[in-house]
CSV table of C-alpha atoms in Angstrom, one decimal:
chain,number,residue,atom,x,y,z
A,1,MET,CA,81.8,126.6,102.3
A,2,ARG,CA,80.4,128.5,99.3
A,3,LEU,CA,81.8,127.2,96.0
A,4,SER,CA,82.0,130.8,94.7
A,5,ARG,CA,84.6,131.5,97.5
A,6,PHE,CA,86.4,128.1,97.3
A,7,PHE,CA,89.5,127.3,95.3
A,8,LEU,CA,88.5,124.4,93.1
A,9,PRO,CA,90.4,124.4,89.7
A,10,ILE,CA,88.4,121.7,87.9
A,11,LEU,CA,89.9,120.3,84.6
A,12,LYS,CA,87.4,119.4,81.9
A,13,GLU,CA,89.8,117.2,79.9
A,14,ASN,CA,91.8,114.2,81.0
A,15,PRO,CA,95.5,115.2,81.6
A,16,LYS,CA,97.8,113.4,79.1
A,17,GLU,CA,100.4,112.7,81.8
A,18,ALA,CA,98.0,110.8,84.0
A,19,GLU,CA,98.3,107.0,83.5
A,20,ILE,CA,95.9,105.7,86.1
A,21,VAL,CA,92.5,106.6,87.4
A,22,SER,CA,93.5,108.1,90.7
A,23,HIS,CA,96.1,110.4,89.1
A,24,ARG,CA,93.6,111.5,86.4
A,25,LEU,CA,90.8,112.1,88.9
A,26,MET,CA,92.9,113.9,91.5
A,27,LEU,CA,94.1,116.3,88.8
A,28,ARG,CA,90.7,116.8,87.2
A,29,ALA,CA,89.0,117.3,90.6
A,30,GLY,CA,91.5,120.0,91.6
A,31,MET,CA,93.0,118.0,94.4
A,32,ILE,CA,96.6,118.2,93.5
A,33,ARG,CA,99.0,120.1,91.2
A,34,GLN,CA,102.4,118.8,90.1
A,35,GLN,CA,105.3,121.1,90.9
A,36,ALA,CA,108.2,118.9,89.7
A,37,ALA,CA,108.6,115.2,88.8
A,38,GLY,CA,107.1,113.3,91.7
A,39,ILE,CA,106.4,116.4,93.8
A,40,TYR,CA,102.9,117.8,94.3
A,41,SER,CA,101.0,120.5,96.0
A,42,PHE,CA,97.8,119.4,97.8
A,43,LEU,CA,95.1,122.0,96.8
A,44,PRO,CA,92.3,122.7,99.2
A,45,LEU,CA,90.0,119.8,98.2
A,46,GLY,CA,92.9,117.3,98.4
A,47,LYS,CA,94.2,118.8,101.7
A,48,ARG,CA,90.7,118.3,103.3
A,49,VAL,CA,90.8,114.6,102.4
A,50,LEU,CA,94.4,114.3,103.5
A,51,ASP,CA,93.4,115.8,106.9
A,52,LYS,CA,90.5,113.4,107.3
A,53,VAL,CA,92.8,110.4,106.6
A,54,CYS,CA,95.4,111.7,109.0
A,55,ALA,CA,92.8,112.2,111.7
A,56,ILE,CA,91.7,108.5,111.4
A,57,ILE,CA,95.3,107.4,111.5
A,58,ARG,CA,96.0,109.5,114.6
A,59,GLU,CA,92.9,108.2,116.4
A,60,GLU,CA,93.9,104.6,115.8
A,61,GLN,CA,97.5,105.1,116.7
A,62,ASP,CA,96.5,106.8,119.9
A,63,ARG,CA,93.9,104.1,120.7
A,64,SER,CA,96.7,101.5,120.4
A,65,GLY,CA,98.9,103.3,122.9
A,66,ALA,CA,101.3,104.9,120.5
A,67,ILE,CA,102.5,108.5,121.4
A,68,GLU,CA,102.8,111.3,118.8
A,69,LEU,CA,105.9,113.4,118.4
A,70,LEU,CA,107.3,115.3,115.4
A,71,MET,CA,110.8,114.7,114.0
A,72,PRO,CA,112.4,117.0,111.4
A,73,THR,CA,112.6,116.3,107.7
A,74,ILE,CA,116.4,117.0,107.6
A,75,GLN,CA,118.6,114.5,109.3
A,76,SER,CA,122.3,114.3,110.1
A,77,ALA,CA,124.3,111.9,108.0
A,78,ASP,CA,126.3,110.9,111.1
A,79,LEU,CA,123.3,109.1,112.6
A,80,TRP,CA,123.0,107.0,109.4
A,81,ARG,CA,126.7,106.2,109.5
A,82,GLU,CA,126.2,104.8,113.0
A,83,SER,CA,123.6,102.4,111.8
A,84,GLY,CA,125.6,101.5,108.7
A,85,ARG,CA,122.9,102.6,106.3
A,86,TYR,CA,124.3,105.9,104.9
A,87,GLU,CA,126.1,104.3,102.0
A,88,ALA,CA,123.9,101.2,101.8
A,89,TYR,CA,120.6,103.0,101.3
A,90,GLY,CA,121.4,103.9,97.7
A,91,LYS,CA,120.6,106.8,95.3
A,92,GLU,CA,117.0,107.1,96.6
A,93,MET,CA,118.5,109.1,99.5
A,94,LEU,CA,118.8,112.8,98.8
A,95,ARG,CA,122.1,113.8,100.3
A,96,ILE,CA,122.8,117.5,100.9
A,97,ALA,CA,125.2,119.8,102.8
A,98,ASP,CA,124.7,123.0,104.7
A,99,ARG,CA,126.8,126.2,104.4
A,100,HIS,CA,129.3,124.7,106.9
A,101,GLU,CA,129.7,121.6,104.8
A,102,ARG,CA,128.0,119.4,107.3
A,103,GLU,CA,126.5,116.4,105.6
A,104,LEU,CA,122.8,116.1,105.9
A,105,LEU,CA,120.0,114.2,104.2
A,106,PHE,CA,116.3,114.6,103.5
A,107,GLY,CA,114.9,111.8,105.5
A,108,PRO,CA,113.4,108.8,103.6
A,109,THR,CA,112.6,107.2,107.0
A,110,ASN,CA,113.3,107.8,110.7
A,111,GLU,CA,114.7,104.7,112.4
A,112,GLU,CA,118.1,106.3,113.1
A,113,MET,CA,116.7,109.6,114.4
A,114,VAL,CA,114.0,108.0,116.7
A,115,THR,CA,116.7,105.6,118.0
A,116,ASP,CA,118.8,108.6,118.9
A,117,ILE,CA,115.9,110.2,120.7
A,118,PHE,CA,115.2,107.0,122.6
A,119,ARG,CA,118.8,106.4,123.7
A,120,SER,CA,119.2,109.9,125.0
A,121,SER,CA,116.2,109.6,127.4
A,122,VAL,CA,115.3,106.0,128.3
A,123,ARG,CA,117.5,104.0,130.6
A,124,SER,CA,115.4,101.3,132.3
A,125,TYR,CA,113.2,98.4,131.2
A,126,LYS,CA,110.6,100.0,133.5
A,127,ASP,CA,110.1,102.7,130.9
A,128,LEU,CA,109.0,100.1,128.3
A,129,PRO,CA,107.1,99.3,126.3
A,130,LEU,CA,107.2,102.5,124.2
A,131,ASN,CA,105.9,103.4,120.8
A,132,LEU,CA,106.5,106.8,119.2
A,133,TYR,CA,105.0,107.9,116.0
A,134,HIS,CA,104.8,111.0,113.8
A,135,ILE,CA,103.2,112.1,110.5
A,136,GLN,CA,105.9,113.9,108.5
A,137,TRP,CA,107.0,114.5,104.9
A,138,LYS,CA,109.6,112.1,103.5
A,139,PHE,CA,111.7,112.2,100.3
A,140,ARG,CA,112.9,109.2,98.3
A,141,ASP,CA,114.5,110.1,94.9
A,142,GLU,CA,112.6,107.5,92.9
A,143,VAL,CA,114.3,106.8,89.5
A,144,ARG,CA,110.9,106.9,87.9
A,145,PRO,CA,108.2,108.6,89.8
A,146,ARG,CA,104.8,107.9,88.3
A,147,PHE,CA,101.1,107.5,89.0
A,148,GLY,CA,100.7,110.8,90.7
A,149,VAL,CA,100.9,110.6,94.5
A,150,MET,CA,100.8,106.8,94.3
A,151,ARG,CA,104.6,106.7,93.6
A,152,SER,CA,105.9,110.2,94.2
A,153,ARG,CA,109.3,111.4,95.5
A,154,GLU,CA,108.0,113.6,98.3
A,155,PHE,CA,105.2,112.0,100.3
A,156,LEU,CA,103.5,112.2,103.7
A,157,MET,CA,104.2,109.2,106.0
A,158,LYS,CA,102.9,108.1,109.3
A,159,ASP,CA,105.8,106.1,110.8
A,160,ALA,CA,105.7,104.6,114.3
A,161,TYR,CA,108.6,102.9,116.1
A,162,SER,CA,108.3,100.5,119.0
A,163,PHE,CA,110.8,99.8,121.7
A,164,ASP,CA,110.7,96.7,123.9
A,165,LEU,CA,112.8,94.6,126.2
A,166,ASP,CA,112.7,91.3,124.3
A,167,PHE,CA,111.2,89.5,121.4
A,168,GLU,CA,108.1,88.4,123.3
A,169,ALA,CA,107.2,92.0,124.2
A,170,ALA,CA,108.1,93.3,120.7
A,171,GLN,CA,105.7,90.8,119.2
A,172,ILE,CA,102.9,92.2,121.3
A,173,ALA,CA,103.8,95.7,120.0
A,174,TYR,CA,103.8,94.3,116.5
A,175,HIS,CA,100.3,92.8,117.1
A,176,ARG,CA,99.0,96.1,118.4
A,177,MET,CA,100.0,97.8,115.2
A,178,PHE,CA,98.7,95.0,113.1
A,179,VAL,CA,95.2,95.4,114.6
A,180,ALA,CA,95.4,99.2,114.5
A,181,TYR,CA,96.2,99.0,110.8
A,182,LEU,CA,93.2,96.7,110.2
A,183,ARG,CA,91.0,99.3,111.9
A,184,THR,CA,92.6,102.3,110.2
A,185,PHE,CA,92.1,101.0,106.6
A,186,ALA,CA,88.5,99.8,107.3
A,187,ARG,CA,87.6,103.2,108.7
A,188,CYS,CA,89.0,104.7,105.4
A,189,GLY,CA,86.6,102.5,103.5
A,190,LEU,CA,89.2,100.0,102.3
A,191,GLN,CA,89.4,96.2,102.6
A,192,ALA,CA,93.1,95.7,103.3
A,193,ILE,CA,94.6,92.2,103.4
A,194,PRO,CA,97.9,91.6,105.4
A,195,MET,CA,100.4,89.7,103.4
A,196,ARG,CA,103.8,88.3,104.2
A,197,ALA,CA,106.4,90.6,102.6
A,198,ASP,CA,110.0,91.3,102.1
A,199,THR,CA,111.5,93.8,104.6
A,200,GLY,CA,113.7,95.7,102.0
A,201,PRO,CA,116.3,98.2,103.2
A,202,ILE,CA,114.8,98.6,106.6
A,203,GLY,CA,115.7,95.1,107.5
A,204,GLY,CA,114.3,92.5,109.9
A,205,ASN,CA,112.7,89.1,109.6
A,206,LEU,CA,109.0,89.7,110.3
A,207,SER,CA,107.0,91.9,108.0
A,208,HIS,CA,103.5,92.3,106.6
A,209,GLU,CA,102.3,94.6,103.8
A,210,PHE,CA,98.6,95.7,103.9
A,211,ILE,CA,97.3,95.4,100.4
A,212,ILE,CA,94.0,96.5,98.8
A,213,LEU,CA,93.0,94.7,95.6
A,214,ALA,CA,92.8,96.9,92.6
A,215,SER,CA,93.2,96.3,88.9
A,216,THR,CA,95.8,99.1,88.7
A,217,GLY,CA,97.9,97.7,91.5
A,218,GLU,CA,101.7,97.8,91.2
A,219,SER,CA,102.3,94.2,92.1
A,220,GLU,CA,100.8,90.7,91.7
A,221,VAL,CA,99.4,89.3,95.0
A,222,PHE,CA,98.0,85.9,96.0
A,223,CYS,CA,95.5,85.2,98.8
A,224,HIS,CA,92.8,82.9,100.1
A,225,ARG,CA,89.2,84.1,99.4
A,226,ASP,CA,88.5,83.7,103.1
A,227,PHE,CA,90.0,87.2,103.6
A,228,LEU,CA,87.0,88.8,101.8
A,229,GLY,CA,84.7,87.6,104.7
A,230,LEU,CA,86.9,88.3,107.8
A,231,THR,CA,85.6,90.8,110.4
A,232,VAL,CA,87.7,93.8,111.3
A,233,PRO,CA,88.0,94.3,115.1
A,234,GLY,CA,85.6,96.9,116.5
A,235,GLU,CA,86.2,100.0,118.7
A,236,ASP,CA,86.0,97.8,121.8
A,237,VAL,CA,89.2,95.9,121.0
A,238,ASP,CA,91.4,95.8,124.1
A,239,PHE,CA,94.9,96.7,123.1
A,240,ALA,CA,96.1,95.8,126.6
A,241,ASP,CA,95.0,92.1,126.1
A,242,ALA,CA,97.9,90.4,124.5
A,243,GLY,CA,96.1,87.1,124.1
A,244,ALA,CA,93.1,88.7,122.3
A,245,LEU,CA,95.5,90.6,120.0
A,246,ALA,CA,97.4,87.5,119.1
A,247,ALA,CA,94.1,85.7,118.3
A,248,ILE,CA,93.1,88.4,115.9
A,249,VAL,CA,96.5,88.3,114.2
A,250,ARG,CA,96.3,84.6,114.0
A,251,ASP,CA,92.9,84.8,112.3
A,252,TRP,CA,94.2,87.3,109.8
A,253,THR,CA,97.4,85.5,109.0
A,254,THR,CA,96.3,81.8,108.9
A,255,PRO,CA,94.8,81.9,105.4
A,256,TYR,CA,97.4,82.1,102.6
A,257,ALA,CA,98.4,85.6,101.5
A,258,ALA,CA,101.7,86.8,100.0
A,259,THR,CA,103.1,89.4,97.7
A,260,ASP,CA,104.9,88.2,94.5
A,261,GLU,CA,108.3,88.5,96.2
A,262,MET,CA,107.2,86.1,99.0
A,263,HIS,CA,104.9,83.8,97.0
A,264,ASP,CA,105.1,80.1,97.9
A,265,THR,CA,104.1,78.2,94.8
A,266,ALA,CA,103.7,74.9,96.6
A,267,ALA,CA,101.5,76.3,99.3
A,268,TRP,CA,99.4,78.1,96.6
A,269,ASP,CA,99.0,75.0,94.6
A,270,ALA,CA,97.8,73.1,97.6
A,271,LEU,CA,94.7,75.4,97.8
A,272,SER,CA,91.6,74.5,95.8
A,273,ALA,CA,91.0,76.5,92.7
A,274,ASP,CA,87.8,78.0,94.3
A,275,ASP,CA,89.8,79.3,97.3
A,276,ARG,CA,92.6,81.0,95.2
A,277,LEU,CA,92.4,84.7,94.5
A,278,ALA,CA,95.2,86.1,92.3
A,279,ALA,CA,95.0,89.8,91.6
A,280,ARG,CA,96.8,93.1,91.4
A,281,GLY,CA,97.3,94.9,94.7
A,282,ILE,CA,98.2,98.3,96.1
A,283,GLU,CA,100.3,98.6,99.2
A,284,VAL,CA,98.7,100.9,101.8
A,285,GLY,CA,100.8,100.1,104.8
A,286,HIS,CA,103.9,98.1,105.9
A,287,ILE,CA,104.9,96.9,109.3
A,288,PHE,CA,108.3,95.4,110.4
A,289,TYR,CA,109.9,93.8,113.4
A,290,PHE,CA,113.7,94.1,113.1
A,291,GLY,CA,114.9,93.3,116.6
A,292,THR,CA,118.2,94.9,117.5
A,293,LYS,CA,119.3,95.9,114.0
A,294,TYR,CA,119.5,99.6,115.0
A,295,SER,CA,119.8,99.4,118.8
A,296,GLU,CA,123.0,97.4,118.8
A,297,PRO,CA,125.1,99.6,116.5
A,298,MET,CA,123.7,102.8,117.9
A,299,ASN,CA,124.0,101.6,121.6
A,300,ALA,CA,120.3,102.0,122.4
A,301,VAL,CA,120.2,99.9,125.6
A,302,VAL,CA,118.2,99.7,128.8
A,303,THR,CA,119.0,98.2,132.1
A,304,GLY,CA,117.1,94.9,132.4
A,305,PRO,CA,115.5,93.3,135.5
A,306,ASP,CA,118.9,91.6,136.3
A,307,GLY,CA,120.8,94.9,136.2
A,308,LYS,CA,122.5,94.2,132.9
A,309,ASP,CA,122.3,96.5,129.9
A,310,VAL,CA,120.6,95.0,126.9
A,311,PRO,CA,119.8,96.4,123.4
A,312,VAL,CA,116.1,97.1,122.9
A,313,HIS,CA,114.0,95.2,120.4
A,314,MET,CA,112.4,97.5,117.8
A,315,GLY,CA,109.8,97.6,115.1
A,316,SER,CA,108.6,100.2,112.6
A,317,TYR,CA,105.2,100.7,111.1
A,318,GLY,CA,104.4,102.9,108.1
A,319,ILE,CA,101.3,104.2,106.4
A,320,GLY,CA,101.5,106.8,103.6
A,321,PRO,CA,98.5,109.1,104.0
A,322,SER,CA,99.2,110.9,100.7
A,323,ARG,CA,99.4,107.6,98.9
A,324,LEU,CA,96.3,106.4,100.7
A,325,LEU,CA,94.2,109.0,98.9
A,326,ALA,CA,95.1,107.6,95.6
A,327,ALA,CA,94.4,104.0,96.8
A,328,ILE,CA,91.0,105.0,98.0
A,329,ILE,CA,90.1,106.5,94.6
A,330,GLU,CA,91.4,103.4,92.8
A,331,ALA,CA,89.1,101.3,95.0
A,332,SER,CA,86.1,103.7,94.8
A,333,HIS,CA,85.3,105.5,91.6
A,334,ASP,CA,83.0,105.3,88.5
A,335,GLU,CA,82.9,106.8,85.1
A,336,ALA,CA,81.7,110.1,86.5
A,337,GLY,CA,84.4,110.6,89.0
A,338,ILE,CA,85.4,109.8,92.6
A,339,VAL,CA,83.1,108.1,95.1
A,340,TRP,CA,84.4,109.1,98.5
A,341,PRO,CA,83.6,106.9,101.6
A,342,LYS,CA,81.8,109.2,104.0
A,343,SER,CA,84.6,109.0,106.6
A,344,VAL,CA,87.2,110.7,104.4
A,345,ALA,CA,85.1,112.9,102.0
A,346,PRO,CA,86.2,116.5,101.7
A,347,PHE,CA,82.7,117.7,102.5
A,348,ASP,CA,79.7,115.7,103.8
A,349,VAL,CA,77.2,117.3,101.5
A,350,GLY,CA,77.1,119.1,98.2
A,351,LEU,CA,74.2,121.6,98.1
A,352,ILE,CA,73.3,122.6,94.6
A,353,ASN,CA,71.3,125.7,93.8
A,354,MET,CA,70.0,125.1,90.3
A,355,LYS,CA,69.0,128.7,89.7
A,356,PRO,CA,70.9,131.3,91.7
A,357,GLY,CA,69.0,134.6,91.6
A,358,ASP,CA,65.6,132.9,91.8
A,359,ALA,CA,64.1,134.1,95.1
A,360,ASP,CA,62.6,130.8,96.1
A,361,CYS,CA,65.8,128.8,95.3
A,362,ASP,CA,68.1,131.2,97.1
A,363,ALA,CA,65.9,131.3,100.2
A,364,ALA,CA,65.6,127.5,100.3
A,365,CYS,CA,69.3,127.0,99.8
A,366,GLU,CA,70.3,129.6,102.4
A,367,THR,CA,68.0,127.9,104.9
A,368,LEU,CA,69.3,124.4,104.1
A,369,TYR,CA,72.9,125.7,104.2
A,370,ALA,CA,72.4,126.9,107.8
A,371,GLU,CA,70.4,123.9,108.9
A,372,LEU,CA,72.9,121.4,107.6
A,373,GLY,CA,75.7,123.3,109.3
A,374,ARG,CA,73.9,123.3,112.6
A,375,ALA,CA,73.4,119.5,112.2
A,376,GLY,CA,77.2,119.2,112.3
A,377,LEU,CA,77.6,118.6,108.5
A,378,ASP,CA,80.3,120.1,106.4
A,379,VAL,CA,78.6,121.6,103.3
A,380,LEU,CA,79.9,122.7,99.9
A,381,TYR,CA,77.3,125.0,98.6
A,382,ASP,CA,77.2,125.5,94.8
A,383,ASP,CA,75.9,129.0,94.6
A,384,GLN,CA,77.5,129.7,91.2
A,385,ASP,CA,75.5,130.8,88.2
A,386,THR,CA,76.5,128.0,85.8
A,387,ARG,CA,74.7,125.4,83.7
A,388,ALA,CA,72.9,122.6,85.4
A,389,GLY,CA,75.0,120.0,83.6
A,390,ALA,CA,78.2,121.6,84.8
A,391,LYS,CA,76.9,121.6,88.4
A,392,PHE,CA,76.0,117.9,88.3
A,393,ALA,CA,79.3,117.0,86.6
A,394,THR,CA,81.4,118.8,89.2
A,395,MET,CA,79.6,117.3,92.1
A,396,ASP,CA,79.9,113.8,90.6
A,397,LEU,CA,83.6,114.4,89.8
A,398,ILE,CA,84.6,115.4,93.4
A,399,GLY,CA,82.5,112.6,94.8
A,400,LEU,CA,80.7,114.0,97.9
A,401,PRO,CA,78.6,111.3,99.5
A,402,VAL,CA,75.3,113.2,99.4
A,403,GLN,CA,74.0,115.8,97.0
A,404,VAL,CA,71.0,118.1,97.9
A,405,ILE,CA,69.5,119.6,94.8
A,406,VAL,CA,67.2,122.6,94.9
A,407,GLY,CA,65.4,123.8,91.7
A,408,PRO,CA,62.8,126.5,91.2
A,409,ARG,CA,59.8,124.1,91.0
A,410,GLY,CA,61.0,122.2,94.1
A,411,ALA,CA,61.7,125.3,96.1
A,412,LYS,CA,58.3,126.7,95.3
A,413,ALA,CA,56.7,123.4,96.4
A,414,GLY,CA,58.8,123.2,99.5
A,415,GLU,CA,60.9,120.2,98.3
A,416,ALA,CA,64.5,119.2,97.6
A,417,GLU,CA,66.0,116.2,95.9
A,418,ILE,CA,68.6,114.1,97.7
A,419,LYS,CA,71.0,112.0,95.6
A,420,LEU,CA,73.4,109.4,97.0
A,421,ARG,CA,76.6,109.5,95.1
A,422,ALA,CA,77.6,105.8,95.6
A,423,THR,CA,74.3,104.3,94.3
A,424,GLY,CA,72.8,107.2,92.2
A,425,GLU,CA,69.6,106.7,94.3
A,426,ARG,CA,67.4,109.8,94.3
A,427,GLU,CA,64.5,110.9,96.6
A,428,THR,CA,62.4,114.0,96.8
A,429,ILE,CA,61.5,115.1,100.4
A,430,PRO,CA,60.2,118.2,102.1
A,431,LEU,CA,62.8,120.9,102.7
A,432,ALA,CA,62.1,120.8,106.4
A,433,ALA,CA,63.2,117.1,106.6
A,434,VAL,CA,66.4,117.4,104.6
A,435,ALA,CA,68.8,118.2,107.4
A,436,ALA,CA,67.6,115.4,109.6
A,437,ARG,CA,67.6,112.9,106.8
A,438,VAL,CA,71.1,113.7,105.6
A,439,ALA,CA,72.5,113.8,109.1
A,440,ALA,CA,71.0,110.4,110.0
């Protein structure tokens, strides 16, 4: 993509309404634009990162055995009355009516709807286990939306829902999602710590929040330092091996870790001072087991091995991709701007032509642009006739992992400079070696 043809509305000044780093940088880097309180458009740069994050989430959900579908944003109030949550959910639910005065709502979550889908199609325990997920926009009418997409009213959510015959099978489903979440966040460049958590309005009695440590975190968290050294399961993890999954979960839940709401002071005090890590944290995912909380009132039953109908055991598993963008920035930035992990960067490489119009510069950049593309890299080519300082500032602000810089002298000498955004390390190499080096 040539920058001269891309839509990238960079802001030079820090927006006054932005209170935290991620909100400030997302606005300045032209990733988002506020349309109303807590409601944002994702501009092209932001949409590219959002798509990268969603792709990773999909790959790990699919790897774990979950099956994707797509449910609507607008739901019937009748379903929520069946579960007993329509009145109980509170003012965060946006209640609406259509022209026929039918009561509807803009979905804040999808337990009721997916339960209705399940009960209309599944009859036997032989069709279990089943885990259905989708990535869909949600709306919760927060009384005080703030921090940009970190706490917005409209947000993108990956929500998965498991259906199993009994608690033992449901626990295996919970473990699958637990491990899938560890892998998902690690692939997004984050070190997420699973912590015991309150289940909130979704209900249930088994719940973990996945927290990244950040000074701008919304809540206080407490954990053992051992978490900083735990190894995330690799691609070869066997999601069909219940014993192996249970062992991974045991390793990741044995050290102490809890959010402020679930904090056990006595257990915390029993740890040595060197082992304690108290910090601020950002929630990036939340998983629940809630048994038959929805299947009983909504009559979602299957015929068991003994021929009797039993309500299925359910769990739900959420990740907010739009929120995740902000969390990644909170965890990975410097004074100059964003530092994207390679896996979610909007472009792999920023190619900077220091002097458009110079024959050598233009020829070298055009050649590199083509070679980098052939190497499978996504390139943002700054072909604009602007000051060198502005070019460097823009590239640092938007945080692409690698910058390839071509100036008149280098082009004449057959050389380009490579800069690594994360470290600032620079190296001058022959033009002919650039594509292979960057692609390595």
